[in-house]
Amino acid sequence: MDINYLKKLALLGAHHKPLEISSVEFASHMDTSPQTAARKLKILEDEMHIKRQIVHSGQLVSITKNGLEALQKERNDYQIIFGNGHKKFLTGKVITGLGEGHYYISLE
């Protein structure tokens, strides 16, 4: 799977609602030939990352749950690479103190 094609579909809104787009139009977004764009869409469909429905002006493309999971995995990988990937959680109970914080806040 080429995640960039799936990511572009999401950026165009196919994760919210079906996106009406022709292979020629999608190819221009991806800076590739219409044949390559059509082939990549077919691969994404075969891998069940997208659903396609042919209409008179092209096709309706929507990202499936499987496709969203692939995008989420990619996002998680980038979070690990660029930080914030390993979250730490603190648990505890907030209580009032003795008021000594006022002293430290007033220092310059």
mmCIF file of C-alpha atoms in Angstrom:
data_model
loop_
_atom_site.group_PDB
_atom_site.id
_atom_site.type_symbol
_atom_site.label_atom_id
_atom_site.label_comp_id
_atom_site.label_asym_id
_atom_site.label_seq_id
_atom_site.Cartn_x
_atom_site.Cartn_y
_atom_site.Cartn_z
ATOM 1 C CA MET A 1 0.000 0.000 0.000
ATOM 2 C CA ASP A 2 1.151 3.512 -0.735
ATOM 3 C CA ILE A 3 0.075 5.514 2.318
ATOM 4 C CA ASN A 4 0.512 8.815 0.457
ATOM 5 C CA TYR A 5 -2.464 8.091 -1.792
ATOM 6 C CA LEU A 6 -4.622 7.195 1.193
ATOM 7 C CA LYS A 7 -3.428 10.280 3.048
ATOM 8 C CA LYS A 8 -4.322 12.526 0.091
ATOM 9 C CA LEU A 9 -7.829 11.057 -0.023
ATOM 10 C CA ALA A 10 -8.210 11.847 3.679
ATOM 11 C CA LEU A 11 -6.930 15.384 3.141
ATOM 12 C CA LEU A 12 -9.553 15.775 0.420
ATOM 13 C CA GLY A 13 -12.240 14.708 2.911
ATOM 14 C CA ALA A 14 -12.888 11.067 1.988
ATOM 15 C CA HIS A 15 -12.704 10.055 5.645
ATOM 16 C CA HIS A 16 -15.778 12.183 6.485
ATOM 17 C CA LYS A 17 -18.013 11.565 3.482
ATOM 18 C CA PRO A 18 -17.765 9.972 0.020
ATOM 19 C CA LEU A 19 -15.542 12.046 -2.246
ATOM 20 C CA GLU A 20 -16.585 12.439 -5.874
ATOM 21 C CA ILE A 21 -13.394 12.481 -7.906
ATOM 22 C CA SER A 22 -12.200 11.255 -11.290
ATOM 23 C CA SER A 23 -8.929 9.425 -11.827
ATOM 24 C CA VAL A 24 -7.694 12.393 -13.882
ATOM 25 C CA GLU A 25 -8.488 14.829 -11.070
ATOM 26 C CA PHE A 26 -6.919 12.566 -8.447
ATOM 27 C CA ALA A 27 -3.848 12.158 -10.665
ATOM 28 C CA SER A 28 -3.394 15.933 -10.743
ATOM 29 C CA HIS A 29 -3.486 16.012 -6.923
ATOM 30 C CA MET A 30 -0.824 13.293 -6.826
ATOM 31 C CA ASP A 31 1.280 14.668 -9.694
ATOM 32 C CA THR A 32 1.109 11.387 -11.579
ATOM 33 C CA SER A 33 -0.609 9.893 -14.626
ATOM 34 C CA PRO A 34 -4.312 9.001 -14.580
ATOM 35 C CA GLN A 35 -3.364 5.361 -15.159
ATOM 36 C CA THR A 36 -1.130 5.310 -12.076
ATOM 37 C CA ALA A 37 -3.777 7.056 -9.993
ATOM 38 C CA ALA A 38 -6.443 4.566 -11.122
ATOM 39 C CA ARG A 39 -4.118 1.651 -10.378
ATOM 40 C CA LYS A 40 -3.327 2.983 -6.881
ATOM 41 C CA LEU A 41 -7.032 3.461 -6.148
ATOM 42 C CA LYS A 42 -7.691 -0.116 -7.277
ATOM 43 C CA ILE A 43 -4.932 -1.377 -4.961
ATOM 44 C CA LEU A 44 -6.364 0.595 -2.030
ATOM 45 C CA GLU A 45 -9.777 -0.880 -2.818
ATOM 46 C CA ASP A 46 -8.387 -4.434 -3.056
ATOM 47 C CA GLU A 47 -6.675 -3.950 0.318
ATOM 48 C CA MET A 48 -10.035 -2.742 1.716
ATOM 49 C CA HIS A 49 -8.660 0.682 2.665
ATOM 50 C CA ILE A 50 -11.257 2.446 0.502
ATOM 51 C CA LYS A 51 -14.649 1.778 -1.035
ATOM 52 C CA ARG A 52 -15.381 2.972 -4.557
ATOM 53 C CA GLN A 53 -18.637 3.419 -6.401
ATOM 54 C CA ILE A 54 -18.547 4.339 -10.071
ATOM 55 C CA VAL A 55 -20.758 7.311 -10.997
ATOM 56 C CA HIS A 56 -21.241 9.234 -14.257
ATOM 57 C CA SER A 57 -18.627 11.889 -13.414
ATOM 58 C CA GLY A 58 -15.996 9.544 -12.015
ATOM 59 C CA GLN A 59 -16.237 7.703 -8.727
ATOM 60 C CA LEU A 60 -17.285 8.120 -5.134
ATOM 61 C CA VAL A 61 -14.414 7.208 -2.836
ATOM 62 C CA SER A 62 -14.678 6.764 0.909
ATOM 63 C CA ILE A 63 -12.071 5.594 3.384
ATOM 64 C CA THR A 64 -13.004 2.447 5.292
ATOM 65 C CA LYS A 65 -12.361 1.638 8.940
ATOM 66 C CA ASN A 66 -9.361 -0.387 7.764
ATOM 67 C CA GLY A 67 -8.031 2.675 5.927
ATOM 68 C CA LEU A 68 -8.507 4.901 8.968
ATOM 69 C CA GLU A 69 -6.605 2.376 11.080
ATOM 70 C CA ALA A 70 -3.730 2.451 8.573
ATOM 71 C CA LEU A 71 -3.654 6.258 8.761
ATOM 72 C CA GLN A 72 -3.768 6.128 12.566
ATOM 73 C CA LYS A 73 -0.818 3.709 12.592
ATOM 74 C CA GLU A 74 1.114 6.075 10.330
ATOM 75 C CA ARG A 75 0.279 8.977 12.670
ATOM 76 C CA ASN A 76 1.454 6.969 15.675
ATOM 77 C CA ASP A 77 4.720 6.134 13.915
ATOM 78 C CA TYR A 78 5.355 9.834 13.249
ATOM 79 C CA GLN A 79 4.582 10.678 16.865
ATOM 80 C CA ILE A 80 7.241 8.203 17.953
ATOM 81 C CA ILE A 81 9.730 9.615 15.448
ATOM 82 C CA PHE A 82 9.112 13.272 16.273
ATOM 83 C CA GLY A 83 8.256 12.948 19.944
ATOM 84 C CA ASN A 84 5.105 12.751 21.990
ATOM 85 C CA GLY A 85 4.903 9.076 21.078
ATOM 86 C CA HIS A 86 5.436 7.765 24.574
ATOM 87 C CA LYS A 87 2.876 9.374 26.792
ATOM 88 C CA LYS A 88 3.234 9.269 30.532
ATOM 89 C CA PHE A 89 0.221 9.370 32.752
ATOM 90 C CA LEU A 90 0.165 10.581 36.313
ATOM 91 C CA THR A 91 -2.493 9.562 38.730
ATOM 92 C CA GLY A 92 -3.130 11.093 42.069
ATOM 93 C CA LYS A 93 -5.352 13.293 44.118
ATOM 94 C CA VAL A 94 -5.298 17.081 44.160
ATOM 95 C CA ILE A 95 -5.455 18.540 47.647
ATOM 96 C CA THR A 96 -4.961 21.992 49.050
ATOM 97 C CA GLY A 97 -1.551 22.827 50.399
ATOM 98 C CA LEU A 98 -0.331 24.852 53.323
ATOM 99 C CA GLY A 99 -0.225 28.094 51.342
ATOM 100 C CA GLU A 100 3.572 28.081 50.983
ATOM 101 C CA GLY A 101 3.287 28.386 47.170
ATOM 102 C CA HIS A 102 2.335 32.027 47.554
ATOM 103 C CA TYR A 103 5.818 32.739 48.918
ATOM 104 C CA TYR A 104 7.578 31.181 45.889
ATOM 105 C CA ILE A 105 5.304 32.847 43.362
ATOM 106 C CA SER A 106 6.010 36.264 44.884
ATOM 107 C CA LEU A 107 9.817 35.875 44.482
ATOM 108 C CA GLU A 108 11.423 37.506 41.464
#
